[in-house]
Amino acid sequence: MKNYFQNIWQSITTLLIGLGITIKHMFKARKGNVTLQYPEEKWPRPERNIGFDPKNYNIIRSKLHVDIDDCIGCRKCERACPVGCIKIDALKVPKETDLGLTSSGTTKRLLISRFDIDMTECMFCNLCTYPCPEDCIFMTGGPNSEKQPLDYEYSQYDRSRLIFKFANVTKNDIRRITTAPPVQQEIL
Amino acid sequence: MIINQKVSDILEVKFPGVVILPDEPHNDFIQIHPEKWKEIAKFIKTDSELKFDSCQCITGVDLGIEDGLEVRYNFHSMQLKHKIEIRIAVERKNPSIPSIEQVWRGANWLEREVYDMYGIRFKGHRDLRRMLLPDDWKGWPLRKDYKTPNIYNGMKIPKVRKGWD
Amino acid sequence: MGLVHAEEMTLNIGPQHPSTHGVLRLKVKTDGEIISEITPVIGYLHRCFEKHCENLSYEQVIPFTDRCDYIAAMNNSFGYVLAVEKLMDIQVPERVEYIRVIMAEYNRIASHLLALGTFGLDVGAYTPFLYMFRDRERILDLFEITCGARLLYNYMWVGGVSHDLPLGFMEASYRFLDEFEKNINEYHNILSYNKIFIERSADVGIMPKDVAIDYGVTGPNLRGSGVKWDLRKDEPYSIYNRFKFDVPVGTGIMGSVGDCWDRYWVRAEEMQESIKIIRQALDKIPREGNVHEALPKKVRPPKGSIYFRTESPRGDLGYYIISDGTPTPLRVKMRSPAFTALSALSEIATGWMLSDVLVILGSLDIVLGEIDR
Ligand code: SF4
Ligand code: SF4
């Protein structure tokens, strides 16, 4: 009987001692000793040296990026994608509206109201970047790093936030641009 | 390739009327009737001039809703180093064909896979079960008239993902 | 004394088991320690490759062929693009041919390294596995600078390759080959001639010649059984007829012909041959050339069908492609070599001990992605 209570007493005291140590550590916790609040905080990316300069790579497949200002809305990338993870809405605008030029000098004729890439579905096959006439959809990093720095993590809290939206026109813009201004008809 | 002509001639002598002569001459394959298939298979495996000892591939084909199904066999001879393709057409309703599983043991799984995808019954196959799909799958998925189900075992299959239309 | 009741026990290995090399389930009936019946159950990794292909255009199929055999993705897409090119009658530039052969052979080495390493792991040798992965890593680095991906490349395209060789590829290749040739001897000393390894693998899981042929087993498994059959030699595709190399076959040095050790040995020797091929190709490759020159505007093969075989690291990889003249194939069937190799398992593994089954399975070098497609 005495043994029985002694066992209980021992287990309680040793447990408490252990708990005490944990609590002491809890208040002593320094930064770096506790869980990293990923993705707000990140460890620095370790250096990687495989004997080649990343600039000399043919390509680094990290993340798709679209220079939306250069896109002419030809949908070639959308059609090339095997899994259908690119969605483009391109609106016709009245003839007179000037949407500007791309960096290679092509006149833009369509207003891109939606350019979404679902990165959860993308399988990084790189098929979409080849047919683009303006070279405005590309994988970041490597030889493309002067256009866009390398991004390899892009972690999010929710899957739906991995749908990257590249279009930068607002609803108001769309309404303003697509409704044609009254055209003055010349009467002969 | 001359081997097709040779096989066709030999078969014509041994099993008259079994080879379907093509409308226009070609050298790619020979088409035969399914009735005596197992005997023919045994013959082309053991005949000293043919010796097709390896069954390389069995492909089920659906040529379209109006046309029928077809099974295509690719054989190869490791000893004589030649190969041949044999085609056998089956009708869409109750398709069945003699099994060659007991002739080439490698045909066992290949036939099961064709059965799995096209529902072609191989008469005489000793273990004709689904191969790649789950046992309770309904329908023959590679047929052209297959409709993708909306529900599998009570689970709804979403067509469009969240945040994407 | 009561009666001793004896009955067979059914064991379930997998679907998640470190020695099944993927999601494979083995239903094993054991009589004590001896296997009396073994049934592989597959399909856990089925991704409807063939159904997918009926809805994709010919170029879009290529990334999916990579995903079938993810260990040797280059070889898989190589076979596919060759089949489509044959169907369309495209002649690709010299430089592309050489690049493709170099890449395919590199991938063969990488695949064999993984096969040998994991085979050693199955037997219980951990160290060689790490050494082999170190070398495989360097091949993957070469792939990475070339096409940006390390495992699933989408590198071979119909009529060309996606990128030309990058700066510094040649020098890095020569450097790697020089070092790797020495490393192979190291592997032989650490694993191949190790007494324990030989005891575990020699004279185990013998696959006689006729059984192998009857099951349609091809590749290193068939050559391990003593059949000299290599598509690169006997039915040369691409430009393989320009290279000098041997076809190693199993001769039963440590046991009898067709045992696990022979299959292992054939793979190890094949790496040597691949090195030879790569060296010749690197010496002969035209220095100039546009790899996108022969890319067709539209991949739309004429009506017809083709069965085209290439030698992948696992054996004869066949593609049956039927075209109806539209941009999407009517049917793409992949004849996967690992599929037929696994179907022979029930024959060659019966009668062996349970622990031998995993050794036999490892020696067959199966990739479940390719079996289930
Ligand atoms: S990389 Fe491939 S999967 Fe991803 S968006 Fe481009 S085409 Fe589609
Ligand atoms: S191919 Fe290029 S230009 Fe055309 S829609 Fe896509 S990103 Fe825009």
XYZ file of C-alpha atoms and ligand atoms in Angstrom:
742
model
C 0.000 0.000 0.000
C 2.779 2.337 0.946
C 4.536 1.487 -2.294
C 1.474 2.405 -4.289
C 1.233 5.939 -2.909
C 4.966 6.373 -3.174
C 4.760 5.627 -6.893
C 2.037 8.207 -7.387
C 3.992 10.786 -5.426
C 7.105 10.141 -7.425
C 5.398 10.417 -10.762
C 3.739 13.694 -9.792
C 6.936 15.295 -8.524
C 9.065 14.240 -11.448
C 6.393 15.462 -13.828
C 6.316 18.817 -12.074
C 10.087 19.116 -12.230
C 9.951 18.440 -15.946
C 7.179 20.966 -16.421
C 9.208 23.520 -14.505
C 12.089 23.121 -16.876
C 9.811 23.563 -19.858
C 8.287 26.717 -18.407
C 11.727 28.125 -17.695
C 12.642 27.560 -21.297
C 9.424 29.107 -22.454
C 10.253 32.436 -20.859
C 13.862 32.268 -21.865
C 12.953 31.668 -25.518
C 14.968 33.800 -27.839
C 14.295 34.509 -31.411
C 15.486 31.621 -33.492
C 14.833 29.146 -30.731
C 11.148 28.892 -31.448
C 9.110 27.908 -34.431
C 9.685 30.150 -37.377
C 6.529 31.937 -38.376
C 6.620 30.687 -41.933
C 5.701 32.208 -44.438
C 5.957 35.628 -42.734
C 9.504 34.900 -41.637
C 11.825 32.845 -43.747
C 15.165 31.279 -43.392
C 17.596 32.646 -45.925
C 17.974 30.440 -48.958
C 21.141 28.382 -48.658
C 23.844 29.023 -51.165
C 23.838 26.522 -53.963
C 26.841 25.962 -56.113
C 26.724 23.285 -58.767
C 29.494 24.784 -60.820
C 27.352 26.889 -63.115
C 26.348 30.489 -63.002
C 22.537 30.740 -62.958
C 22.849 33.327 -65.710
C 24.234 30.596 -67.966
C 21.290 28.309 -67.431
C 19.017 27.893 -70.383
C 16.099 28.456 -68.081
C 15.157 28.031 -64.461
C 11.681 26.714 -63.981
C 10.522 28.470 -60.859
C 7.337 30.443 -61.295
C 5.412 31.819 -64.189
C 5.301 35.536 -64.556
C 3.420 37.672 -67.042
C 4.414 41.164 -68.056
C 0.812 42.162 -68.474
C 1.703 45.473 -70.128
C 3.236 43.590 -73.021
C 0.479 41.040 -73.477
C -1.589 41.413 -76.620
C -4.164 38.833 -75.648
C -3.549 36.393 -78.450
C -4.306 33.427 -76.154
C -1.579 31.295 -77.628
C -0.333 30.419 -74.167
C -3.819 29.431 -73.055
C -4.182 27.065 -75.966
C -0.751 25.529 -75.460
C -1.313 24.602 -71.829
C -2.009 20.881 -71.429
C -3.810 21.201 -68.108
C -5.753 24.359 -68.835
C -4.497 26.373 -65.920
C -4.315 29.686 -67.771
C -7.526 31.647 -68.153
C -7.625 34.789 -70.262
C -10.521 37.150 -70.952
C -9.730 39.604 -73.681
C -12.310 42.249 -74.551
C -12.760 43.947 -77.863
C -12.384 47.689 -77.656
C -13.709 50.285 -80.081
C -11.424 51.019 -82.944
C -10.463 54.484 -81.844
C -9.316 53.539 -78.354
C -5.597 53.591 -77.989
C -4.300 50.890 -75.682
C -0.688 51.707 -76.392
C 2.181 49.656 -77.671
C 4.049 46.702 -76.249
C 7.757 46.967 -75.614
C 8.502 45.352 -78.961
C 6.272 47.826 -80.775
C 3.120 45.832 -81.484
C -0.171 47.669 -81.187
C -2.427 46.257 -78.520
C -5.950 45.708 -79.727
C -7.542 43.780 -76.904
C -8.120 44.715 -73.297
C -7.031 41.949 -70.944
C -9.637 41.955 -68.239
C -8.545 38.683 -66.721
C -5.282 36.803 -66.790
C -5.214 34.069 -64.182
C -2.698 31.293 -63.761
C -3.541 28.531 -61.342
C -0.206 27.569 -59.882
C -1.685 24.596 -58.023
C -2.378 22.959 -61.356
C 0.613 24.119 -63.328
C 3.018 21.298 -63.991
C 5.945 23.492 -65.041
C 6.158 22.031 -68.491
C 7.114 25.389 -69.980
C 4.947 24.802 -73.051
C 3.139 28.119 -72.656
C 6.219 30.317 -72.850
C 7.436 29.124 -76.217
C 4.578 30.275 -78.493
C 4.195 33.739 -76.948
C 4.920 36.303 -79.686
C 5.813 39.061 -77.216
C 7.890 36.944 -74.797
C 5.834 38.324 -71.978
C 5.020 35.073 -70.225
C 8.128 33.468 -68.806
C 9.578 31.565 -65.894
C 11.323 33.791 -63.396
C 14.967 33.557 -62.538
C 18.053 32.495 -64.418
C 18.417 34.233 -67.757
C 15.156 36.052 -67.102
C 16.279 37.560 -63.825
C 16.719 41.021 -65.264
C 13.045 40.993 -66.122
C 11.873 39.504 -62.842
C 13.813 38.216 -59.813
C 13.719 34.558 -58.926
C 10.772 33.496 -56.871
C 10.574 29.903 -55.842
C 8.476 29.710 -52.718
C 5.239 31.639 -53.122
C 3.625 29.892 -50.184
C 0.118 30.928 -49.209
C -2.379 30.100 -46.494
C -5.104 29.042 -48.829
C -5.114 27.125 -52.060
C -7.319 29.636 -53.790
C -4.677 32.309 -53.267
C -2.320 30.366 -55.471
C -4.345 31.497 -58.440
C -2.180 34.368 -59.538
C -4.075 37.224 -61.081
C -2.037 39.319 -63.437
C -4.657 41.549 -65.034
C -4.421 45.096 -63.717
C -7.538 46.801 -65.050
C -10.420 47.645 -62.748
C -14.123 47.201 -63.479
C -14.477 50.919 -64.042
C -11.683 50.912 -66.566
C -13.345 48.125 -68.450
C -16.667 49.959 -68.579
C -15.002 53.189 -69.622
C -12.853 51.713 -72.329
C -15.224 49.231 -73.893
C -18.160 51.610 -74.296
C -17.361 53.539 -77.391
C -17.387 57.303 -77.251
C -20.049 58.793 -79.513
C -18.554 59.012 -82.905
C -19.096 62.148 -84.945
C -20.434 61.127 -88.311
C -19.409 63.381 -91.063
C -22.313 64.295 -93.251
C -21.497 64.699 -96.830
C 8.395 -5.727 -94.976
C 8.123 -9.135 -96.517
C 7.360 -10.935 -93.311
C 3.706 -9.859 -93.414
C 3.263 -11.408 -96.826
C 4.980 -14.564 -95.657
C 2.839 -14.929 -92.550
C -0.258 -14.214 -94.558
C 0.640 -16.873 -97.129
C 1.495 -19.492 -94.534
C -1.727 -18.842 -92.645
C -3.728 -18.994 -95.842
C -2.421 -22.491 -96.518
C -2.839 -23.729 -92.973
C -6.137 -22.043 -92.110
C -7.919 -21.241 -95.377
C -10.100 -18.174 -95.331
C -8.881 -16.798 -92.063
C -6.893 -13.861 -93.363
C -8.951 -10.896 -94.478
C -7.244 -9.695 -97.615
C -6.843 -5.936 -97.705
C -8.610 -3.787 -100.268
C -5.401 -2.126 -101.239
C -2.001 -3.728 -100.766
C -0.078 -2.619 -97.713
C 2.711 -4.060 -95.651
C 1.942 -2.973 -92.147
C -0.257 -5.644 -90.666
C -2.498 -8.588 -91.373
C -6.124 -8.690 -90.432
C -7.709 -11.987 -89.469
C -11.042 -13.402 -88.360
C -11.348 -14.048 -84.637
C -12.812 -17.573 -84.779
C -9.711 -19.730 -84.864
C -7.452 -17.197 -83.190
C -6.189 -19.447 -80.436
C -5.106 -22.191 -82.830
C -3.465 -19.641 -85.066
C -1.666 -18.164 -82.088
C -0.341 -21.561 -81.102
C 0.731 -22.127 -84.663
C 2.622 -18.893 -85.172
C 4.373 -19.343 -81.865
C 5.717 -22.770 -82.657
C 6.073 -22.841 -86.436
C 9.718 -23.104 -87.338
C 9.543 -20.349 -89.947
C 7.663 -17.857 -87.776
C 8.525 -18.539 -84.127
C 6.866 -15.470 -82.674
C 7.904 -16.266 -79.147
C 7.299 -12.903 -77.535
C 3.964 -11.147 -77.222
C 5.000 -7.540 -77.015
C 1.861 -5.529 -76.917
C -1.890 -5.894 -77.054
C -3.745 -2.726 -77.855
C -7.451 -2.212 -77.734
C -8.733 0.370 -80.161
C -12.036 2.137 -80.532
C -12.142 3.545 -84.007
C -15.176 5.699 -83.434
C -18.801 5.302 -82.453
C -19.913 4.113 -85.903
C -17.006 1.757 -86.376
C -16.265 -1.148 -84.152
C -13.631 -2.083 -81.683
C -10.411 -3.711 -82.623
C -7.646 -5.568 -80.861
C -4.139 -5.265 -82.228
C -1.378 -7.631 -81.337
C 2.306 -6.950 -81.795
C 4.481 -10.020 -81.828
C 8.159 -10.330 -82.005
C 10.511 -13.217 -82.533
C 13.625 -13.187 -80.420
C 15.138 -16.035 -82.405
C 14.463 -14.893 -85.951
C 14.358 -11.173 -85.134
C 11.230 -10.194 -86.968
C 7.963 -8.724 -85.893
C 4.385 -8.551 -87.002
C 1.147 -6.838 -86.192
C -2.104 -8.755 -86.250
C -5.475 -7.050 -86.089
C -8.757 -8.590 -85.119
C -11.986 -6.648 -85.337
C -14.793 -7.248 -82.854
C -18.278 -5.837 -82.768
C -19.290 -3.252 -80.230
C -22.112 -5.236 -78.665
C -20.843 -8.075 -76.518
C -17.320 -8.016 -77.869
C -15.460 -11.221 -77.311
C -12.362 -12.830 -78.676
C -10.479 -16.061 -77.909
C -7.864 -15.557 -75.269
C -4.229 -16.291 -75.941
C -3.277 -16.086 -72.295
C -2.358 -19.752 -72.243
C -0.194 -19.421 -75.325
C 1.952 -16.513 -74.236
C 1.929 -16.046 -70.511
C 2.788 -12.404 -70.912
C -0.555 -11.893 -72.610
C -2.300 -12.424 -69.297
C -1.912 -8.908 -67.958
C -2.048 -7.273 -71.353
C -5.418 -8.862 -72.057
C -6.694 -7.909 -68.656
C -5.779 -4.332 -69.386
C -7.685 -4.352 -72.670
C -10.664 -5.863 -70.873
C -10.379 -3.180 -68.227
C -10.451 -0.330 -70.696
C -12.725 -1.645 -73.461
C -14.781 -4.415 -71.954
C -13.665 -6.895 -74.579
C -14.117 -10.374 -73.125
C -11.322 -12.792 -73.739
C -12.907 -16.236 -73.933
C -10.855 -18.748 -72.010
C -8.918 -16.278 -69.908
C -8.617 -17.796 -66.456
C -8.428 -14.619 -64.441
C -10.263 -11.866 -66.255
C -10.524 -9.069 -63.725
C -9.988 -5.352 -63.848
C -6.349 -4.477 -63.916
C -5.753 -0.775 -63.360
C -9.144 0.533 -62.318
C -10.818 -0.327 -59.023
C -12.903 -3.483 -59.075
C -16.162 -1.608 -58.623
C -15.678 0.774 -61.522
C -18.559 0.913 -63.958
C -18.176 1.238 -67.697
C -15.300 0.967 -70.104
C -13.434 4.243 -69.999
C -11.497 4.202 -73.238
C -14.532 3.580 -75.411
C -15.624 6.605 -77.341
C -19.171 6.413 -76.008
C -18.051 6.478 -72.389
C -19.608 9.161 -70.227
C -17.573 10.408 -67.300
C -19.648 9.802 -64.183
C -20.635 12.628 -61.856
C -20.661 10.441 -58.798
C -18.296 7.719 -57.746
C -19.342 5.562 -54.795
C -21.448 8.381 -53.404
C -18.697 10.968 -53.750
C -19.466 13.889 -55.973
C -16.805 14.709 -58.520
C -16.466 18.471 -58.836
C -16.195 19.707 -62.381
C -15.002 23.216 -61.582
C -12.658 24.163 -58.783
C -13.259 26.859 -56.232
C -12.278 30.297 -57.423
C -12.141 29.233 -61.031
C -14.849 29.257 -63.615
C -1.898 -34.370 -28.031
C -4.093 -32.195 -30.136
C -3.759 -32.019 -33.866
C -1.308 -29.485 -35.185
C -3.269 -27.275 -37.478
C -1.201 -26.055 -40.408
C -2.419 -23.589 -42.994
C -1.073 -20.987 -45.350
C -0.886 -17.448 -44.172
C -1.838 -14.534 -46.374
C 0.393 -11.524 -46.043
C -0.137 -8.127 -47.459
C 2.935 -6.191 -48.521
C 2.235 -2.606 -49.410
C 0.671 -0.469 -50.891
C 2.974 1.700 -48.805
C 6.087 -0.281 -48.177
C 9.633 0.965 -48.548
C 10.681 -2.004 -50.640
C 7.933 -1.961 -53.211
C 9.393 1.082 -54.981
C 6.091 2.867 -55.228
C 2.496 2.108 -54.453
C 2.374 -1.567 -55.210
C 0.553 -4.167 -53.211
C 1.677 -7.766 -53.097
C -0.721 -10.393 -51.887
C 1.542 -13.136 -50.657
C 0.553 -16.591 -49.494
C 3.271 -18.051 -47.328
C 3.898 -21.544 -46.134
C 6.096 -20.835 -43.187
C 8.774 -18.691 -44.678
C 8.323 -19.990 -48.223
C 6.179 -18.154 -50.749
C 3.575 -20.396 -52.285
C 1.687 -17.775 -54.238
C 2.202 -14.126 -54.982
C -0.226 -11.766 -56.677
C 0.736 -8.203 -57.462
C -2.136 -5.745 -57.244
C -1.517 -2.620 -59.260
C -3.432 0.450 -60.275
C -2.854 2.673 -57.266
C -1.027 5.208 -59.399
C -3.341 5.121 -62.381
C -3.595 8.611 -63.841
C -5.535 7.869 -67.027
C -2.599 8.635 -69.295
C -4.234 7.056 -72.309
C -7.552 8.766 -71.749
C -5.785 12.080 -71.305
C -3.984 11.695 -74.595
C -7.237 11.479 -76.493
C -8.004 15.035 -75.436
C -4.618 16.631 -75.945
C -2.684 17.679 -78.974
C 0.438 15.772 -79.883
C 2.881 18.198 -78.238
C 0.853 18.376 -75.076
C 1.184 14.641 -74.566
C 4.949 14.927 -74.090
C 4.904 16.194 -70.482
C 2.569 13.336 -69.617
C 4.894 10.738 -71.090
C 7.567 12.167 -68.794
C 5.349 11.509 -65.849
C 4.821 7.875 -66.735
C 8.355 6.794 -66.057
C 9.584 9.598 -63.877
C 12.989 8.026 -63.339
C 13.873 8.033 -67.018
C 11.724 10.809 -68.386
C 14.063 11.658 -71.238
C 13.899 8.159 -72.652
C 10.152 8.116 -72.427
C 9.588 11.293 -74.346
C 12.336 10.243 -76.749
C 10.318 7.211 -77.773
C 7.169 9.212 -78.141
C 8.628 11.974 -80.289
C 10.391 9.447 -82.495
C 7.087 7.698 -83.080
C 5.310 10.922 -83.992
C 8.187 11.995 -86.213
C 8.065 8.675 -88.017
C 4.348 9.114 -88.496
C 4.855 12.610 -89.892
C 8.048 11.815 -91.757
C 10.127 14.573 -90.191
C 13.883 14.660 -90.537
C 15.517 16.378 -87.579
C 18.874 18.185 -87.752
C 22.082 16.350 -86.926
C 22.737 18.329 -83.809
C 19.335 17.487 -82.407
C 19.933 13.790 -82.970
C 23.179 13.937 -81.056
C 21.724 16.001 -78.230
C 18.891 13.531 -77.879
C 21.196 10.564 -77.719
C 23.396 12.283 -75.134
C 20.410 13.119 -72.982
C 18.853 9.683 -73.312
C 22.084 7.959 -72.347
C 22.630 10.293 -69.416
C 19.169 9.498 -68.250
C 19.874 5.805 -68.651
C 22.872 6.155 -66.355
C 20.829 8.127 -63.847
C 18.079 5.551 -63.928
C 20.456 2.649 -63.525
C 22.194 4.405 -60.654
C 18.894 4.692 -58.887
C 18.003 1.101 -59.695
C 21.305 -0.241 -58.380
C 21.245 2.008 -55.341
C 17.770 1.018 -54.273
C 18.544 -2.599 -55.020
C 21.442 -2.347 -52.615
C 19.086 -0.717 -50.162
C 16.686 -3.644 -50.439
C 19.514 -5.990 -49.642
C 20.635 -3.851 -46.741
C 23.565 -1.880 -48.095
C 23.000 1.752 -47.316
C 26.313 3.384 -48.203
C 26.444 2.599 -51.949
C 23.008 4.115 -52.272
C 24.325 7.477 -51.098
C 27.349 7.306 -53.367
C 25.182 6.502 -56.339
C 22.828 9.323 -55.552
C 25.767 11.680 -55.400
C 26.607 10.819 -58.997
C 23.017 10.839 -60.122
C 22.756 14.305 -58.666
C 25.447 15.549 -60.995
C 23.591 14.222 -64.018
C 20.459 15.944 -62.804
C 22.471 19.148 -62.483
C 23.414 18.830 -66.129
C 19.755 18.406 -67.005
C 18.878 21.361 -64.872
C 21.139 23.795 -66.644
C 19.874 22.473 -69.957
C 16.148 22.593 -69.484
C 15.515 24.000 -66.047
C 14.015 20.844 -64.609
C 15.551 18.011 -62.684
C 13.025 15.228 -62.984
C 10.304 15.942 -65.534
C 11.934 17.677 -68.416
C 9.593 18.088 -71.368
C 12.840 18.460 -73.247
C 12.322 16.415 -76.391
C 9.891 18.009 -78.752
C 8.451 16.755 -81.992
C 11.053 17.839 -84.503
C 13.638 19.117 -82.081
C 14.516 19.770 -78.491
C 13.324 22.622 -76.344
C 16.701 24.244 -75.682
C 20.146 24.037 -77.129
C 22.990 22.838 -74.938
C 23.944 25.603 -72.533
C 27.311 27.222 -72.090
C 29.762 24.965 -70.309
C 27.818 21.779 -70.877
C 30.548 20.033 -72.843
C 33.325 20.694 -70.358
C 31.118 19.700 -67.462
C 30.164 16.526 -69.305
C 33.739 15.471 -69.926
C 34.646 16.241 -66.357
C 31.745 14.220 -65.057
C 32.435 11.237 -67.301
C 36.080 11.089 -66.281
C 35.190 11.027 -62.624
C 32.245 8.746 -63.011
C 34.247 6.076 -64.785
C 36.460 5.787 -61.738
C 33.455 5.712 -59.469
C 32.021 2.658 -61.196
C 35.025 0.635 -60.047
C 34.385 1.930 -56.587
C 30.818 0.651 -56.765
C 32.014 -2.729 -57.878
C 34.326 -2.940 -54.914
C 31.865 -1.702 -52.380
C 28.776 -3.559 -53.598
C 29.142 -5.924 -56.523
C 31.861 -8.113 -55.075
C 30.696 -7.842 -51.506
C 30.251 -11.309 -50.071
C 27.002 -10.539 -48.277
C 25.539 -8.924 -51.351
C 26.464 -11.906 -53.503
C 24.976 -14.317 -50.987
C 21.733 -12.407 -50.992
C 21.396 -11.952 -54.737
C 23.295 -14.662 -56.605
C 21.278 -17.805 -57.344
C 18.153 -16.058 -56.127
C 15.091 -15.442 -58.262
C 16.370 -17.146 -61.352
C 14.488 -16.170 -64.482
C 15.213 -18.710 -67.209
C 15.492 -17.533 -70.766
C 12.259 -19.061 -72.000
C 10.215 -17.701 -69.112
C 11.566 -14.224 -69.718
C 10.728 -14.340 -73.408
C 7.334 -15.896 -72.808
C 6.379 -13.095 -70.464
C 7.584 -10.463 -72.876
C 10.217 -9.272 -70.425
C 12.720 -7.007 -72.122
C 15.645 -4.781 -71.377
C 18.255 -5.489 -68.708
C 16.011 -8.141 -67.171
C 15.988 -10.112 -70.413
C 19.676 -9.572 -71.002
C 20.333 -10.756 -67.472
C 18.797 -14.050 -68.556
C 21.343 -14.325 -71.319
C 19.403 -13.113 -74.340
C 21.362 -10.660 -76.411
C 18.581 -8.344 -77.445
C 18.979 -4.618 -77.458
C 16.931 -2.419 -79.739
C 19.753 0.080 -79.983
C 21.829 -2.618 -81.598
C 19.343 -4.879 -83.336
C 16.869 -2.350 -84.637
C 18.770 0.908 -84.407
C 16.580 3.958 -84.155
C 17.710 7.577 -84.241
C 21.478 7.498 -84.834
C 22.457 4.580 -82.638
C 23.962 2.751 -85.607
C 26.825 5.263 -85.609
C 28.166 4.354 -82.197
C 30.298 1.484 -81.107
C 29.159 -0.232 -77.963
C 28.613 -3.710 -76.604
C 25.495 -5.328 -75.286
C 26.299 -6.898 -71.926
C 24.440 -10.087 -71.057
C 24.246 -12.115 -67.888
C 26.576 -15.057 -67.833
C 26.087 -16.330 -64.336
C 29.465 -15.292 -62.988
C 28.408 -15.566 -59.364
C 25.612 -18.095 -59.636
C 23.415 -19.194 -62.476
C 22.311 -17.243 -65.516
C 19.309 -15.049 -64.871
C 19.619 -14.562 -61.144
C 19.296 -11.248 -59.366
C 23.020 -10.649 -59.401
C 23.110 -11.029 -63.167
C 20.394 -8.451 -63.628
C 22.321 -6.165 -61.343
C 25.520 -6.795 -63.270
C 23.951 -6.080 -66.647
C 22.839 -2.674 -65.412
C 26.247 -1.889 -64.014
C 27.891 -2.846 -67.289
C 25.346 -0.895 -69.279
C 26.435 2.262 -67.547
C 29.910 1.691 -68.967
C 28.441 1.311 -72.442
C 26.402 4.457 -72.024
C 29.552 6.329 -71.096
C 31.114 5.089 -74.311
C 28.150 6.281 -76.336
C 28.122 9.696 -74.680
C 31.834 10.144 -75.276
C 31.497 9.327 -78.960
C 28.493 11.587 -79.282
C 30.247 14.468 -77.532
C 33.183 14.093 -79.880
C 31.108 13.963 -83.023
C 28.325 16.422 -82.294
C 28.122 19.269 -84.833
C 29.119 22.471 -83.078
C 26.600 24.637 -84.849
C 22.971 24.174 -85.615
C 19.541 25.435 -84.783
C 17.661 22.976 -82.635
C 14.318 24.528 -83.520
C 14.866 24.286 -87.242
C 12.658 21.286 -87.943
C 9.857 22.074 -85.523
C 6.667 21.677 -87.542
C 4.214 24.580 -87.544
C 1.384 22.255 -86.717
C 1.811 18.736 -85.488
C -0.857 17.008 -87.495
C 0.203 13.565 -88.678
C -1.581 11.992 -91.620
C -4.044 9.161 -91.069
C -2.325 6.022 -89.985
C -0.975 4.074 -87.092
C 2.431 3.143 -85.854
C 3.953 0.878 -83.273
C 7.365 2.198 -82.418
C 9.758 0.684 -79.928
C 12.750 2.207 -78.261
C 15.091 0.921 -75.640
C 14.349 2.623 -72.355
C 16.403 1.764 -69.245
C 13.720 -0.739 -68.352
C 13.330 -2.413 -71.698
C 11.402 -2.137 -74.932
C 9.211 0.876 -74.596
C 6.564 0.792 -77.280
C 4.167 3.488 -78.346
C 1.137 2.599 -80.361
C -0.149 5.800 -81.872
C -3.186 6.007 -84.097
C -3.794 9.241 -85.903
C -7.017 10.165 -87.631
C -5.631 13.259 -89.280
C -6.751 15.692 -86.578
C -4.438 17.519 -84.158
C -5.374 15.109 -81.359
C -4.386 11.458 -81.458
C -7.147 8.890 -81.694
C -5.271 6.549 -79.433
C -1.927 6.496 -77.691
C -1.013 3.256 -76.054
C 2.134 2.861 -74.101
C 3.606 -0.572 -73.844
C 5.533 -0.288 -70.672
C 8.431 -2.652 -70.074
C 8.045 -2.627 -66.304
C 4.457 -3.827 -66.675
C 5.512 -7.068 -68.325
C 8.461 -7.453 -65.969
C 6.158 -7.248 -62.985
C 3.779 -9.780 -64.508
C 6.619 -12.280 -64.428
C 7.141 -11.746 -60.701
C 4.525 -14.277 -59.640
C 6.331 -16.916 -61.646
C 9.888 -16.276 -60.579
C 9.255 -15.419 -56.936
C 7.234 -18.470 -55.930
C 9.241 -20.950 -53.934
C 11.608 -18.396 -52.464
C 11.739 -17.012 -48.974
C 9.767 -13.946 -48.076
C 12.890 -11.857 -47.665
C 14.028 -12.900 -51.128
C 10.861 -11.583 -52.711
C 11.867 -8.024 -52.024
C 15.299 -8.678 -53.462
C 13.765 -10.137 -56.614
C 11.388 -7.224 -56.892
C 14.257 -4.796 -56.493
C 16.264 -6.556 -59.157
C 13.422 -6.202 -61.666
C 13.697 -2.418 -61.346
C 10.055 -1.510 -61.719
C 8.676 1.995 -61.766
C 5.084 2.092 -60.696
C 4.334 5.261 -62.593
C 4.990 3.425 -65.790
C 3.104 0.305 -64.812
C -0.070 2.092 -63.819
C 0.231 4.967 -66.255
S 4.027 25.714 -67.521
Fe 2.767 24.173 -68.566
S 1.159 23.702 -67.099
Fe 2.109 25.604 -66.390
S 0.824 27.209 -67.282
Fe 2.527 26.840 -68.717
S 1.710 25.337 -70.169
Fe 0.358 25.310 -68.394
S 0.868 34.248 -75.627
Fe 1.839 36.044 -74.691
S 0.859 37.787 -75.717
Fe -0.420 35.990 -76.165
S -1.986 36.022 -74.531
Fe -0.306 34.712 -73.787
S 1.002 36.104 -72.613
Fe -0.323 37.387 -73.863
